[in-house]
Short mmCIF file of N, CA and C in Angstrom, two decimals:
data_model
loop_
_atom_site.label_atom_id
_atom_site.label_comp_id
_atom_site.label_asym_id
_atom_site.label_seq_id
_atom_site.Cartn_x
_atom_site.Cartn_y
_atom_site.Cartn_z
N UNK G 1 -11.56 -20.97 1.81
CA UNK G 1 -11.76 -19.57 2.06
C UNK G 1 -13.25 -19.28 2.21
N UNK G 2 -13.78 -18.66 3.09
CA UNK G 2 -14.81 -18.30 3.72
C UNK G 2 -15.69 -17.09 2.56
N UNK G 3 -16.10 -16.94 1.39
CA UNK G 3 -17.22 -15.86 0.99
C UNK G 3 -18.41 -15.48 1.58
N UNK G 4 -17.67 -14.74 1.85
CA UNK G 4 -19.33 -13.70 2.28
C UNK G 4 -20.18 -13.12 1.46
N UNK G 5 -21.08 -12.63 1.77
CA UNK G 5 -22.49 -12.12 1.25
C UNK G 5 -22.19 -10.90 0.61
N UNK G 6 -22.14 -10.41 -0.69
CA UNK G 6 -22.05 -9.23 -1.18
C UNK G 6 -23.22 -8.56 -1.39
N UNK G 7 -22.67 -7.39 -0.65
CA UNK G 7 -24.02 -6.20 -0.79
C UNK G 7 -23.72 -5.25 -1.39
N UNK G 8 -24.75 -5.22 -2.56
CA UNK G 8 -24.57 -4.00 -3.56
C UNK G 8 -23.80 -4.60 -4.64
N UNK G 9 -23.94 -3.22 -5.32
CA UNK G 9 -23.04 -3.86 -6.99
C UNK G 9 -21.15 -3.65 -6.78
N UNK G 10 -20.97 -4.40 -7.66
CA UNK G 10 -19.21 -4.19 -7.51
C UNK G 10 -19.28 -3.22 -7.82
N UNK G 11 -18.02 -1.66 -7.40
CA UNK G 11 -17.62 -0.88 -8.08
C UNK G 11 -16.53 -0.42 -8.65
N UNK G 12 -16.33 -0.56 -10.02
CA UNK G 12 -15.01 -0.29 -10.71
C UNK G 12 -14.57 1.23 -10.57
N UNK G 13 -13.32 1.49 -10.27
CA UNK G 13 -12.90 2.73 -9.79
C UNK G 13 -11.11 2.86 -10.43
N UNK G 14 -10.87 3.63 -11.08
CA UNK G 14 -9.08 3.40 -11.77
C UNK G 14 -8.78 1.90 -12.22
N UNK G 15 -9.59 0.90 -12.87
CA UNK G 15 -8.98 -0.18 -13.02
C UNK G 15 -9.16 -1.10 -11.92
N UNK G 16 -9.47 -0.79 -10.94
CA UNK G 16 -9.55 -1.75 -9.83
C UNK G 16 -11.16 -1.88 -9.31
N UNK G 17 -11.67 -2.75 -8.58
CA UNK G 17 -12.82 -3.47 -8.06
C UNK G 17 -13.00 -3.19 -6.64
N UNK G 18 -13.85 -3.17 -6.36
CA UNK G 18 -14.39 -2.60 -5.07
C UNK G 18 -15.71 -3.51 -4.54
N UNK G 19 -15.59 -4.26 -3.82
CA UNK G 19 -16.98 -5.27 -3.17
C UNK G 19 -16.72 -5.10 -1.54
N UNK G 20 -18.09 -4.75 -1.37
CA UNK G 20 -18.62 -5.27 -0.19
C UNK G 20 -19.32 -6.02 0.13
N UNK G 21 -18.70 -6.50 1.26
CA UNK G 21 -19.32 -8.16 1.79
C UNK G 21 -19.96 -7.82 3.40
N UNK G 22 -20.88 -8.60 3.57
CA UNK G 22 -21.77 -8.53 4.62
C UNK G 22 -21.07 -9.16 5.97
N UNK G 23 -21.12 -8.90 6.75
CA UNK G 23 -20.27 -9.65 8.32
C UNK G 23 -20.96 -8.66 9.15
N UNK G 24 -22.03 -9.75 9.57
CA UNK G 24 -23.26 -8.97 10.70
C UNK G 24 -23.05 -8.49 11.95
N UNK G 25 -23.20 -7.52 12.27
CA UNK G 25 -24.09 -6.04 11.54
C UNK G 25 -23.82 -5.48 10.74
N UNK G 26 -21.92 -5.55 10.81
CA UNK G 26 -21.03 -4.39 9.69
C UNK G 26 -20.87 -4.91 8.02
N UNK G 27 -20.05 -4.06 7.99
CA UNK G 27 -19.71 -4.70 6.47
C UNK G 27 -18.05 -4.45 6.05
N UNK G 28 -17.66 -5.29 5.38
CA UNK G 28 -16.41 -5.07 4.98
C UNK G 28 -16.09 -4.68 3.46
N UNK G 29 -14.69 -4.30 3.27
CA UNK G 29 -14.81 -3.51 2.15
C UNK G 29 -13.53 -4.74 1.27
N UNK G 30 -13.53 -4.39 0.56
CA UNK G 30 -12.27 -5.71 -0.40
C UNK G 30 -11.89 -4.95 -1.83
N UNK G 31 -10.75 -4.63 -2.07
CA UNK G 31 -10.55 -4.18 -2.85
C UNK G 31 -9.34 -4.81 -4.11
N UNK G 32 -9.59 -5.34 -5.02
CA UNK G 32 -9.38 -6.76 -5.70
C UNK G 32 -8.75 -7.63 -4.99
N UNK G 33 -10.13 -8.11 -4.00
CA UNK G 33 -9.83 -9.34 -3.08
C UNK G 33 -8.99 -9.15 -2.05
N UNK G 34 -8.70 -7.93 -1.31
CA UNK G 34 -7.90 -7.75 -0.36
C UNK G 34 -8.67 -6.92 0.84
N UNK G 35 -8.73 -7.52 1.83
CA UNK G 35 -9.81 -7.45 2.24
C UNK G 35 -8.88 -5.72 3.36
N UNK G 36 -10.15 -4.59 3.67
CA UNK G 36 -9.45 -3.95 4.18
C UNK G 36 -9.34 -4.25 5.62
N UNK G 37 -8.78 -3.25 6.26
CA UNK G 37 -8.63 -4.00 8.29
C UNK G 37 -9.44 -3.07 8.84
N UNK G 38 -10.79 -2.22 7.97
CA UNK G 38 -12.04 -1.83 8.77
C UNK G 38 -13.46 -2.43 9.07
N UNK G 39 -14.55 -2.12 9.73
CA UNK G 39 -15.64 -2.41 9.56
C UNK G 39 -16.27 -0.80 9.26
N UNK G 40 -17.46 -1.25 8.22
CA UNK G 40 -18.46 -0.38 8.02
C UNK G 40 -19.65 -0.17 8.35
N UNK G 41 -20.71 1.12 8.35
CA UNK G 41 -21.92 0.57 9.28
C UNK G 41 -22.98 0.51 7.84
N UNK G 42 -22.22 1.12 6.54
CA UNK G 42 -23.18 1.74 5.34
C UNK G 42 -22.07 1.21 3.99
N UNK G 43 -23.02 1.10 3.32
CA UNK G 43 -21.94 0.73 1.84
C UNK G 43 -21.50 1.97 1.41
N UNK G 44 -22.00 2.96 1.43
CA UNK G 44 -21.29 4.62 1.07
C UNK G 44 -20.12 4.47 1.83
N UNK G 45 -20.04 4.33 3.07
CA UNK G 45 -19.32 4.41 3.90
C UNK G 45 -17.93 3.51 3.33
N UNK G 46 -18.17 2.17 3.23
CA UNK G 46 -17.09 1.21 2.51
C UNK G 46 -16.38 1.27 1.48
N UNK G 47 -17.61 2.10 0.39
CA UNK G 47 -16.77 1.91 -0.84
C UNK G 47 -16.33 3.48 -0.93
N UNK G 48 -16.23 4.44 -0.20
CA UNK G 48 -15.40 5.53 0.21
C UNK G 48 -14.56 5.04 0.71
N UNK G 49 -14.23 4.16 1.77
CA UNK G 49 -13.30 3.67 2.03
C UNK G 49 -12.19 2.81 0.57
N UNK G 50 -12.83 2.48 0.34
CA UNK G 50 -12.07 1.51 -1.16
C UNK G 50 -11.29 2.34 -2.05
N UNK G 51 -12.30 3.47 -1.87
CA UNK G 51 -11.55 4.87 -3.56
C UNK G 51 -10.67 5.32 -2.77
N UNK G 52 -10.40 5.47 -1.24
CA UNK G 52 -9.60 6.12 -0.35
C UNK G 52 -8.36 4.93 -0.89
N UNK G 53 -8.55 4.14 -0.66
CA UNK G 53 -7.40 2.57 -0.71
C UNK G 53 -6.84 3.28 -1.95
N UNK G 54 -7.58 3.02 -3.02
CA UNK G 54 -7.06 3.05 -4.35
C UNK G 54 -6.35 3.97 -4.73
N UNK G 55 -7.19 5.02 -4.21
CA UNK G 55 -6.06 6.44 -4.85
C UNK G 55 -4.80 6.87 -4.03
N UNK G 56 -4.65 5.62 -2.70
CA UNK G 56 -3.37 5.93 -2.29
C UNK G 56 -2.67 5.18 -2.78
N UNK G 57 -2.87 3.79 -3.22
CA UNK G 57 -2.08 2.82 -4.35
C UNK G 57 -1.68 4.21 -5.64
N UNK G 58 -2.66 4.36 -5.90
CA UNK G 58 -1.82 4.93 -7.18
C UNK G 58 -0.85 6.33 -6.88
N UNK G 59 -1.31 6.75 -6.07
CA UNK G 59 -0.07 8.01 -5.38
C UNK G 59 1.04 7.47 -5.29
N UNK G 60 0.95 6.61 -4.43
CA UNK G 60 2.56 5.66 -4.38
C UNK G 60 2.82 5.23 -5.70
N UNK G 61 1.96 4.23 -6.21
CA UNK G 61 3.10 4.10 -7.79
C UNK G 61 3.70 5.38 -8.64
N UNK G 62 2.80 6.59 -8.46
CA UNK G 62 3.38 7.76 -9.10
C UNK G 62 4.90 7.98 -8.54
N UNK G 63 4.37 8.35 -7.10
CA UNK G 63 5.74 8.67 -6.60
C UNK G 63 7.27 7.59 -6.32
N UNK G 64 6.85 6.71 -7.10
CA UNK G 64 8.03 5.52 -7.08
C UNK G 64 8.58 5.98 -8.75
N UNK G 65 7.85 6.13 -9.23
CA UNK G 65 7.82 6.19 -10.64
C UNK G 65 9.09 7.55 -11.06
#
């Protein structure tokens, strides 16, 4: 498996992890190791993307629940 370059600090958000990895120019977002199916141009940008991921994971487990 291929690791890329992490930029910036991990960010913990509900229990879950949030890294961005470098893939030049953009950046990608991974959210415990799952990588998302965007590119980013800014780490604000990514790890908004990530809390977006997460808090729809947990909507759905609510609403299964």
């Amino acid at each position: 498996m291929l690791m890329r370059k992490q930029v910036g600090k991990t960010t913990e958000y509900k229990d879950h992890k949030i890294v961005v990895r470098y893939l030049g120019p953009d950046l990608l977002c991974y959210v415990d190791n799952i990588e998302l199916s965007a590119f980013y141009e800014n780490v604000k940008d990514a790890n908004a993307a990530g809390v977006r991921y997460i808090d729809l994971i947990e909507c759905e487990k609510e609403a299964s629940n």
